[in-house]
Structure formats: C-alpha cells, structure tokens
Amino acid sequence: MRLILAILLPWLQFFTIGRPFAGIICLVLQLTLIGWLPAAIWSVYALSQYSTDRKIEQASRNRRL
C-alpha cells in the first residue's frame, strides 16, 4: 500500500514514515510536471530505506532478548 502511495502521492508517503520536512520539499517538486518523476523516485527510495531501517531495528531488538 505504501508503495502505491509513494508512486501516486510521493509527498504524502513521507508524512506516513515520519519525515514531514522531506514531504514538504517533495510536494514542491510534485507541483511541477518535470519534478513529479524525481519526487516519485525519491519517495520509493526513502520507503525502501525506511523498511530496511525497521528490519535492522527489529533484528537488534531480537538479539538483545
């Protein structure tokens, strides 16, 4: 679901992962027709980084137990 959101509404996806400042910058990019594609790519990349960070955090919590 977040991947679809990252492609269609990239600025909103940044707000869902807790990066509101990046969301505002992405919204400015998306308002221009040329900047929409880089905004979508940036959003998908940020989503993949967010997923990786969550997996690492979860693995480190499991290691402590």
JSON list of N, CA and C in Angstrom, two decimals:
[
{"chain": "A", "resi": 1, "resn": "MET", "atom": "N", "xyz": [0.82, -1.19, 0.00]},
{"chain": "A", "resi": 1, "resn": "MET", "atom": "CA", "xyz": [0.00, 0.00, 0.00]},
{"chain": "A", "resi": 1, "resn": "MET", "atom": "C", "xyz": [0.86, 1.26, 0.00]},
{"chain": "A", "resi": 2, "resn": "ARG", "atom": "N", "xyz": [1.92, 1.23, 0.81]},
{"chain": "A", "resi": 2, "resn": "ARG", "atom": "CA", "xyz": [2.80, 2.41, 0.84]},
{"chain": "A", "resi": 2, "resn": "ARG", "atom": "C", "xyz": [3.53, 2.61, -0.47]},
{"chain": "A", "resi": 3, "resn": "LEU", "atom": "N", "xyz": [3.81, 1.53, -1.19]},
{"chain": "A", "resi": 3, "resn": "LEU", "atom": "CA", "xyz": [4.49, 1.67, -2.48]},
{"chain": "A", "resi": 3, "resn": "LEU", "atom": "C", "xyz": [3.60, 2.38, -3.49]},
{"chain": "A", "resi": 4, "resn": "ILE", "atom": "N", "xyz": [2.33, 2.03, -3.51]},
{"chain": "A", "resi": 4, "resn": "ILE", "atom": "CA", "xyz": [1.38, 2.71, -4.41]},
{"chain": "A", "resi": 4, "resn": "ILE", "atom": "C", "xyz": [1.28, 4.18, -4.02]},
{"chain": "A", "resi": 5, "resn": "LEU", "atom": "N", "xyz": [1.23, 4.44, -2.73]},
{"chain": "A", "resi": 5, "resn": "LEU", "atom": "CA", "xyz": [1.19, 5.82, -2.24]},
{"chain": "A", "resi": 5, "resn": "LEU", "atom": "C", "xyz": [2.46, 6.57, -2.63]},
{"chain": "A", "resi": 6, "resn": "ALA", "atom": "N", "xyz": [3.60, 5.89, -2.56]},
{"chain": "A", "resi": 6, "resn": "ALA", "atom": "CA", "xyz": [4.87, 6.52, -2.92]},
{"chain": "A", "resi": 6, "resn": "ALA", "atom": "C", "xyz": [4.93, 6.90, -4.39]},
{"chain": "A", "resi": 7, "resn": "ILE", "atom": "N", "xyz": [4.27, 6.14, -5.23]},
{"chain": "A", "resi": 7, "resn": "ILE", "atom": "CA", "xyz": [4.29, 6.43, -6.67]},
{"chain": "A", "resi": 7, "resn": "ILE", "atom": "C", "xyz": [3.26, 7.49, -7.03]},
{"chain": "A", "resi": 8, "resn": "LEU", "atom": "N", "xyz": [2.05, 7.38, -6.49]},
{"chain": "A", "resi": 8, "resn": "LEU", "atom": "CA", "xyz": [0.98, 8.30, -6.86]},
{"chain": "A", "resi": 8, "resn": "LEU", "atom": "C", "xyz": [1.02, 9.62, -6.11]},
{"chain": "A", "resi": 9, "resn": "LEU", "atom": "N", "xyz": [1.26, 9.58, -4.82]},
{"chain": "A", "resi": 9, "resn": "LEU", "atom": "CA", "xyz": [1.32, 10.78, -3.98]},
{"chain": "A", "resi": 9, "resn": "LEU", "atom": "C", "xyz": [2.60, 10.75, -3.15]},
{"chain": "A", "resi": 10, "resn": "PRO", "atom": "N", "xyz": [3.74, 11.01, -3.79]},
{"chain": "A", "resi": 10, "resn": "PRO", "atom": "CA", "xyz": [5.01, 10.85, -3.09]},
{"chain": "A", "resi": 10, "resn": "PRO", "atom": "C", "xyz": [5.14, 11.73, -1.83]},
{"chain": "A", "resi": 11, "resn": "TRP", "atom": "N", "xyz": [4.61, 12.91, -1.87]},
{"chain": "A", "resi": 11, "resn": "TRP", "atom": "CA", "xyz": [4.75, 13.81, -0.71]},
{"chain": "A", "resi": 11, "resn": "TRP", "atom": "C", "xyz": [4.01, 13.26, 0.51]},
{"chain": "A", "resi": 12, "resn": "LEU", "atom": "N", "xyz": [2.87, 12.62, 0.30]},
{"chain": "A", "resi": 12, "resn": "LEU", "atom": "CA", "xyz": [2.09, 12.08, 1.40]},
{"chain": "A", "resi": 12, "resn": "LEU", "atom": "C", "xyz": [2.79, 10.88, 2.04]},
{"chain": "A", "resi": 13, "resn": "GLN", "atom": "N", "xyz": [3.49, 10.12, 1.26]},
{"chain": "A", "resi": 13, "resn": "GLN", "atom": "CA", "xyz": [4.21, 8.95, 1.78]},
{"chain": "A", "resi": 13, "resn": "GLN", "atom": "C", "xyz": [5.27, 9.37, 2.78]},
{"chain": "A", "resi": 14, "resn": "PHE", "atom": "N", "xyz": [5.92, 10.52, 2.57]},
{"chain": "A", "resi": 14, "resn": "PHE", "atom": "CA", "xyz": [6.92, 10.99, 3.51]},
{"chain": "A", "resi": 14, "resn": "PHE", "atom": "C", "xyz": [6.31, 11.29, 4.88]},
{"chain": "A", "resi": 15, "resn": "PHE", "atom": "N", "xyz": [5.09, 11.78, 4.87]},
{"chain": "A", "resi": 15, "resn": "PHE", "atom": "CA", "xyz": [4.42, 12.05, 6.15]},
{"chain": "A", "resi": 15, "resn": "PHE", "atom": "C", "xyz": [4.10, 10.74, 6.88]},
{"chain": "A", "resi": 16, "resn": "THR", "atom": "N", "xyz": [3.82, 9.67, 6.15]},
{"chain": "A", "resi": 16, "resn": "THR", "atom": "CA", "xyz": [3.49, 8.40, 6.80]},
{"chain": "A", "resi": 16, "resn": "THR", "atom": "C", "xyz": [4.71, 7.73, 7.42]},
{"chain": "A", "resi": 17, "resn": "ILE", "atom": "N", "xyz": [5.92, 8.06, 6.95]},
{"chain": "A", "resi": 17, "resn": "ILE", "atom": "CA", "xyz": [7.12, 7.46, 7.54]},
{"chain": "A", "resi": 17, "resn": "ILE", "atom": "C", "xyz": [7.81, 8.42, 8.51]},
{"chain": "A", "resi": 18, "resn": "GLY", "atom": "N", "xyz": [7.15, 9.53, 8.83]},
{"chain": "A", "resi": 18, "resn": "GLY", "atom": "CA", "xyz": [7.68, 10.44, 9.84]},
{"chain": "A", "resi": 18, "resn": "GLY", "atom": "C", "xyz": [8.73, 11.41, 9.36]},
{"chain": "A", "resi": 19, "resn": "ARG", "atom": "N", "xyz": [8.66, 11.81, 8.09]},
{"chain": "A", "resi": 19, "resn": "ARG", "atom": "CA", "xyz": [9.61, 12.79, 7.55]},
{"chain": "A", "resi": 19, "resn": "ARG", "atom": "C", "xyz": [8.84, 13.96, 6.93]},
{"chain": "A", "resi": 20, "resn": "PRO", "atom": "N", "xyz": [8.23, 14.80, 7.76]},
{"chain": "A", "resi": 20, "resn": "PRO", "atom": "CA", "xyz": [7.38, 15.87, 7.23]},
{"chain": "A", "resi": 20, "resn": "PRO", "atom": "C", "xyz": [8.14, 16.93, 6.42]},
{"chain": "A", "resi": 21, "resn": "PHE", "atom": "N", "xyz": [9.37, 17.25, 6.81]},
{"chain": "A", "resi": 21, "resn": "PHE", "atom": "CA", "xyz": [10.13, 18.26, 6.06]},
{"chain": "A", "resi": 21, "resn": "PHE", "atom": "C", "xyz": [10.41, 17.78, 4.64]},
{"chain": "A", "resi": 22, "resn": "ALA", "atom": "N", "xyz": [10.78, 16.52, 4.51]},
{"chain": "A", "resi": 22, "resn": "ALA", "atom": "CA", "xyz": [11.00, 15.94, 3.18]},
{"chain": "A", "resi": 22, "resn": "ALA", "atom": "C", "xyz": [9.70, 15.90, 2.40]},
{"chain": "A", "resi": 23, "resn": "GLY", "atom": "N", "xyz": [8.58, 15.69, 3.10]},
{"chain": "A", "resi": 23, "resn": "GLY", "atom": "CA", "xyz": [7.28, 15.69, 2.44]},
{"chain": "A", "resi": 23, "resn": "GLY", "atom": "C", "xyz": [6.93, 17.03, 1.83]},
{"chain": "A", "resi": 24, "resn": "ILE", "atom": "N", "xyz": [7.28, 18.10, 2.53]},
{"chain": "A", "resi": 24, "resn": "ILE", "atom": "CA", "xyz": [7.01, 19.45, 2.00]},
{"chain": "A", "resi": 24, "resn": "ILE", "atom": "C", "xyz": [7.87, 19.71, 0.77]},
{"chain": "A", "resi": 25, "resn": "ILE", "atom": "N", "xyz": [9.14, 19.35, 0.84]},
{"chain": "A", "resi": 25, "resn": "ILE", "atom": "CA", "xyz": [10.02, 19.53, -0.32]},
{"chain": "A", "resi": 25, "resn": "ILE", "atom": "C", "xyz": [9.53, 18.69, -1.50]},
{"chain": "A", "resi": 26, "resn": "CYS", "atom": "N", "xyz": [9.09, 17.49, -1.21]},
{"chain": "A", "resi": 26, "resn": "CYS", "atom": "CA", "xyz": [8.59, 16.61, -2.27]},
{"chain": "A", "resi": 26, "resn": "CYS", "atom": "C", "xyz": [7.31, 17.17, -2.89]},
{"chain": "A", "resi": 27, "resn": "LEU", "atom": "N", "xyz": [6.47, 17.79, -2.07]},
{"chain": "A", "resi": 27, "resn": "LEU", "atom": "CA", "xyz": [5.25, 18.41, -2.59]},
{"chain": "A", "resi": 27, "resn": "LEU", "atom": "C", "xyz": [5.59, 19.53, -3.56]},
{"chain": "A", "resi": 28, "resn": "VAL", "atom": "N", "xyz": [6.59, 20.32, -3.25]},
{"chain": "A", "resi": 28, "resn": "VAL", "atom": "CA", "xyz": [7.02, 21.39, -4.16]},
{"chain": "A", "resi": 28, "resn": "VAL", "atom": "C", "xyz": [7.51, 20.78, -5.47]},
{"chain": "A", "resi": 29, "resn": "LEU", "atom": "N", "xyz": [8.27, 19.70, -5.38]},
{"chain": "A", "resi": 29, "resn": "LEU", "atom": "CA", "xyz": [8.74, 19.03, -6.60]},
{"chain": "A", "resi": 29, "resn": "LEU", "atom": "C", "xyz": [7.57, 18.49, -7.41]},
{"chain": "A", "resi": 30, "resn": "GLN", "atom": "N", "xyz": [6.59, 17.90, -6.72]},
{"chain": "A", "resi": 30, "resn": "GLN", "atom": "CA", "xyz": [5.48, 17.28, -7.44]},
{"chain": "A", "resi": 30, "resn": "GLN", "atom": "C", "xyz": [4.58, 18.32, -8.10]},
{"chain": "A", "resi": 31, "resn": "LEU", "atom": "N", "xyz": [4.56, 19.52, -7.60]},
{"chain": "A", "resi": 31, "resn": "LEU", "atom": "CA", "xyz": [3.73, 20.56, -8.20]},
{"chain": "A", "resi": 31, "resn": "LEU", "atom": "C", "xyz": [4.18, 20.93, -9.61]},
{"chain": "A", "resi": 32, "resn": "THR", "atom": "N", "xyz": [5.44, 20.67, -9.90]},
{"chain": "A", "resi": 32, "resn": "THR", "atom": "CA", "xyz": [5.92, 20.89, -11.26]},
{"chain": "A", "resi": 32, "resn": "THR", "atom": "C", "xyz": [5.82, 19.57, -12.01]},
{"chain": "A", "resi": 33, "resn": "LEU", "atom": "N", "xyz": [5.46, 19.63, -13.24]},
{"chain": "A", "resi": 33, "resn": "LEU", "atom": "CA", "xyz": [5.29, 18.41, -14.04]},
{"chain": "A", "resi": 33, "resn": "LEU", "atom": "C", "xyz": [6.61, 17.69, -14.21]},
{"chain": "A", "resi": 34, "resn": "ILE", "atom": "N", "xyz": [7.68, 18.41, -14.38]},
{"chain": "A", "resi": 34, "resn": "ILE", "atom": "CA", "xyz": [9.00, 17.80, -14.58]},
{"chain": "A", "resi": 34, "resn": "ILE", "atom": "C", "xyz": [9.49, 17.18, -13.27]},
{"chain": "A", "resi": 35, "resn": "GLY", "atom": "N", "xyz": [9.18, 17.79, -12.13]},
{"chain": "A", "resi": 35, "resn": "GLY", "atom": "CA", "xyz": [9.67, 17.31, -10.85]},
{"chain": "A", "resi": 35, "resn": "GLY", "atom": "C", "xyz": [8.88, 16.14, -10.28]},
{"chain": "A", "resi": 36, "resn": "TRP", "atom": "N", "xyz": [7.77, 15.79, -10.91]},
{"chain": "A", "resi": 36, "resn": "TRP", "atom": "CA", "xyz": [6.95, 14.71, -10.36]},
{"chain": "A", "resi": 36, "resn": "TRP", "atom": "C", "xyz": [7.67, 13.37, -10.41]},
{"chain": "A", "resi": 37, "resn": "LEU", "atom": "N", "xyz": [8.35, 13.07, -11.50]},
{"chain": "A", "resi": 37, "resn": "LEU", "atom": "CA", "xyz": [9.07, 11.80, -11.62]},
{"chain": "A", "resi": 37, "resn": "LEU", "atom": "C", "xyz": [10.22, 11.70, -10.61]},
{"chain": "A", "resi": 38, "resn": "PRO", "atom": "N", "xyz": [11.08, 12.70, -10.46]},
{"chain": "A", "resi": 38, "resn": "PRO", "atom": "CA", "xyz": [12.10, 12.60, -9.41]},
{"chain": "A", "resi": 38, "resn": "PRO", "atom": "C", "xyz": [11.50, 12.50, -8.01]},
{"chain": "A", "resi": 39, "resn": "ALA", "atom": "N", "xyz": [10.37, 13.16, -7.78]},
{"chain": "A", "resi": 39, "resn": "ALA", "atom": "CA", "xyz": [9.71, 13.08, -6.47]},
{"chain": "A", "resi": 39, "resn": "ALA", "atom": "C", "xyz": [9.24, 11.65, -6.20]},
{"chain": "A", "resi": 40, "resn": "ALA", "atom": "N", "xyz": [8.69, 11.01, -7.20]},
{"chain": "A", "resi": 40, "resn": "ALA", "atom": "CA", "xyz": [8.22, 9.62, -7.04]},
{"chain": "A", "resi": 40, "resn": "ALA", "atom": "C", "xyz": [9.40, 8.67, -6.82]},
{"chain": "A", "resi": 41, "resn": "ILE", "atom": "N", "xyz": [10.47, 8.86, -7.54]},
{"chain": "A", "resi": 41, "resn": "ILE", "atom": "CA", "xyz": [11.66, 8.02, -7.37]},
{"chain": "A", "resi": 41, "resn": "ILE", "atom": "C", "xyz": [12.24, 8.21, -5.98]},
{"chain": "A", "resi": 42, "resn": "TRP", "atom": "N", "xyz": [12.35, 9.46, -5.53]},
{"chain": "A", "resi": 42, "resn": "TRP", "atom": "CA", "xyz": [12.88, 9.77, -4.21]},
{"chain": "A", "resi": 42, "resn": "TRP", "atom": "C", "xyz": [12.00, 9.14, -3.13]},
{"chain": "A", "resi": 43, "resn": "SER", "atom": "N", "xyz": [10.71, 9.19, -3.32]},
{"chain": "A", "resi": 43, "resn": "SER", "atom": "CA", "xyz": [9.77, 8.64, -2.35]},
{"chain": "A", "resi": 43, "resn": "SER", "atom": "C", "xyz": [9.89, 7.12, -2.25]},
{"chain": "A", "resi": 44, "resn": "VAL", "atom": "N", "xyz": [10.02, 6.44, -3.38]},
{"chain": "A", "resi": 44, "resn": "VAL", "atom": "CA", "xyz": [10.19, 4.99, -3.37]},
{"chain": "A", "resi": 44, "resn": "VAL", "atom": "C", "xyz": [11.52, 4.61, -2.70]},
{"chain": "A", "resi": 45, "resn": "TYR", "atom": "N", "xyz": [12.56, 5.37, -2.99]},
{"chain": "A", "resi": 45, "resn": "TYR", "atom": "CA", "xyz": [13.87, 5.13, -2.36]},
{"chain": "A", "resi": 45, "resn": "TYR", "atom": "C", "xyz": [13.79, 5.33, -0.84]},
{"chain": "A", "resi": 46, "resn": "ALA", "atom": "N", "xyz": [13.15, 6.40, -0.41]},
{"chain": "A", "resi": 46, "resn": "ALA", "atom": "CA", "xyz": [13.02, 6.66, 1.02]},
{"chain": "A", "resi": 46, "resn": "ALA", "atom": "C", "xyz": [12.20, 5.58, 1.70]},
{"chain": "A", "resi": 47, "resn": "LEU", "atom": "N", "xyz": [11.19, 5.07, 1.02]},
{"chain": "A", "resi": 47, "resn": "LEU", "atom": "CA", "xyz": [10.39, 3.99, 1.57]},
{"chain": "A", "resi": 47, "resn": "LEU", "atom": "C", "xyz": [11.22, 2.72, 1.75]},
{"chain": "A", "resi": 48, "resn": "SER", "atom": "N", "xyz": [12.08, 2.42, 0.79]},
{"chain": "A", "resi": 48, "resn": "SER", "atom": "CA", "xyz": [12.92, 1.23, 0.91]},
{"chain": "A", "resi": 48, "resn": "SER", "atom": "C", "xyz": [13.92, 1.39, 2.06]},
{"chain": "A", "resi": 49, "resn": "GLN", "atom": "N", "xyz": [14.46, 2.59, 2.24]},
{"chain": "A", "resi": 49, "resn": "GLN", "atom": "CA", "xyz": [15.37, 2.85, 3.36]},
{"chain": "A", "resi": 49, "resn": "GLN", "atom": "C", "xyz": [14.64, 2.72, 4.69]},
{"chain": "A", "resi": 50, "resn": "TYR", "atom": "N", "xyz": [13.42, 3.20, 4.75]},
{"chain": "A", "resi": 50, "resn": "TYR", "atom": "CA", "xyz": [12.61, 3.12, 5.96]},
{"chain": "A", "resi": 50, "resn": "TYR", "atom": "C", "xyz": [12.35, 1.65, 6.32]},
{"chain": "A", "resi": 51, "resn": "SER", "atom": "N", "xyz": [12.02, 0.85, 5.33]},
{"chain": "A", "resi": 51, "resn": "SER", "atom": "CA", "xyz": [11.77, -0.58, 5.56]},
{"chain": "A", "resi": 51, "resn": "SER", "atom": "C", "xyz": [13.04, -1.28, 6.05]},
{"chain": "A", "resi": 52, "resn": "THR", "atom": "N", "xyz": [14.17, -0.95, 5.46]},
{"chain": "A", "resi": 52, "resn": "THR", "atom": "CA", "xyz": [15.44, -1.54, 5.88]},
{"chain": "A", "resi": 52, "resn": "THR", "atom": "C", "xyz": [15.78, -1.14, 7.31]},
{"chain": "A", "resi": 53, "resn": "ASP", "atom": "N", "xyz": [15.58, 0.12, 7.64]},
{"chain": "A", "resi": 53, "resn": "ASP", "atom": "CA", "xyz": [15.86, 0.58, 9.00]},
{"chain": "A", "resi": 53, "resn": "ASP", "atom": "C", "xyz": [14.99, -0.13, 10.02]},
{"chain": "A", "resi": 54, "resn": "ARG", "atom": "N", "xyz": [13.73, -0.35, 9.69]},
{"chain": "A", "resi": 54, "resn": "ARG", "atom": "CA", "xyz": [12.83, -1.05, 10.61]},
{"chain": "A", "resi": 54, "resn": "ARG", "atom": "C", "xyz": [13.26, -2.50, 10.80]},
{"chain": "A", "resi": 55, "resn": "LYS", "atom": "N", "xyz": [13.71, -3.16, 9.73]},
{"chain": "A", "resi": 55, "resn": "LYS", "atom": "CA", "xyz": [14.17, -4.54, 9.84]},
{"chain": "A", "resi": 55, "resn": "LYS", "atom": "C", "xyz": [15.42, -4.63, 10.71]},
{"chain": "A", "resi": 56, "resn": "ILE", "atom": "N", "xyz": [16.35, -3.71, 10.53]},
{"chain": "A", "resi": 56, "resn": "ILE", "atom": "CA", "xyz": [17.57, -3.69, 11.34]},
{"chain": "A", "resi": 56, "resn": "ILE", "atom": "C", "xyz": [17.24, -3.44, 12.80]},
{"chain": "A", "resi": 57, "resn": "GLU", "atom": "N", "xyz": [16.34, -2.50, 13.06]},
{"chain": "A", "resi": 57, "resn": "GLU", "atom": "CA", "xyz": [15.92, -2.21, 14.43]},
{"chain": "A", "resi": 57, "resn": "GLU", "atom": "C", "xyz": [15.27, -3.42, 15.07]},
{"chain": "A", "resi": 58, "resn": "GLN", "atom": "N", "xyz": [14.43, -4.10, 14.33]},
{"chain": "A", "resi": 58, "resn": "GLN", "atom": "CA", "xyz": [13.75, -5.28, 14.86]},
{"chain": "A", "resi": 58, "resn": "GLN", "atom": "C", "xyz": [14.76, -6.40, 15.13]},
{"chain": "A", "resi": 59, "resn": "ALA", "atom": "N", "xyz": [15.72, -6.58, 14.26]},
{"chain": "A", "resi": 59, "resn": "ALA", "atom": "CA", "xyz": [16.73, -7.62, 14.46]},
{"chain": "A", "resi": 59, "resn": "ALA", "atom": "C", "xyz": [17.60, -7.32, 15.67]},
{"chain": "A", "resi": 60, "resn": "SER", "atom": "N", "xyz": [17.93, -6.06, 15.87]},
{"chain": "A", "resi": 60, "resn": "SER", "atom": "CA", "xyz": [18.76, -5.71, 17.03]},
{"chain": "A", "resi": 60, "resn": "SER", "atom": "C", "xyz": [17.96, -5.87, 18.33]},
{"chain": "A", "resi": 61, "resn": "ARG", "atom": "N", "xyz": [16.66, -5.62, 18.30]},
{"chain": "A", "resi": 61, "resn": "ARG", "atom": "CA", "xyz": [15.83, -5.86, 19.49]},
{"chain": "A", "resi": 61, "resn": "ARG", "atom": "C", "xyz": [15.74, -7.33, 19.80]},
{"chain": "A", "resi": 62, "resn": "ASN", "atom": "N", "xyz": [15.62, -8.17, 18.78]},
{"chain": "A", "resi": 62, "resn": "ASN", "atom": "CA", "xyz": [15.56, -9.62, 18.99]},
{"chain": "A", "resi": 62, "resn": "ASN", "atom": "C", "xyz": [16.88, -10.18, 19.50]},
{"chain": "A", "resi": 63, "resn": "ARG", "atom": "N", "xyz": [17.98, -9.58, 19.11]},
{"chain": "A", "resi": 63, "resn": "ARG", "atom": "CA", "xyz": [19.31, -10.02, 19.54]},
{"chain": "A", "resi": 63, "resn": "ARG", "atom": "C", "xyz": [19.49, -9.74, 21.03]},
{"chain": "A", "resi": 64, "resn": "ARG", "atom": "N", "xyz": [18.96, -8.64, 21.51]},
{"chain": "A", "resi": 64, "resn": "ARG", "atom": "CA", "xyz": [19.11, -8.26, 22.92]},
{"chain": "A", "resi": 64, "resn": "ARG", "atom": "C", "xyz": [18.36, -9.22, 23.84]},
{"chain": "A", "resi": 65, "resn": "LEU", "atom": "N", "xyz": [17.27, -9.76, 23.34]},
{"chain": "A", "resi": 65, "resn": "LEU", "atom": "CA", "xyz": [16.47, -10.68, 24.17]},
{"chain": "A", "resi": 65, "resn": "LEU", "atom": "C", "xyz": [17.17, -11.98, 24.24]}
]
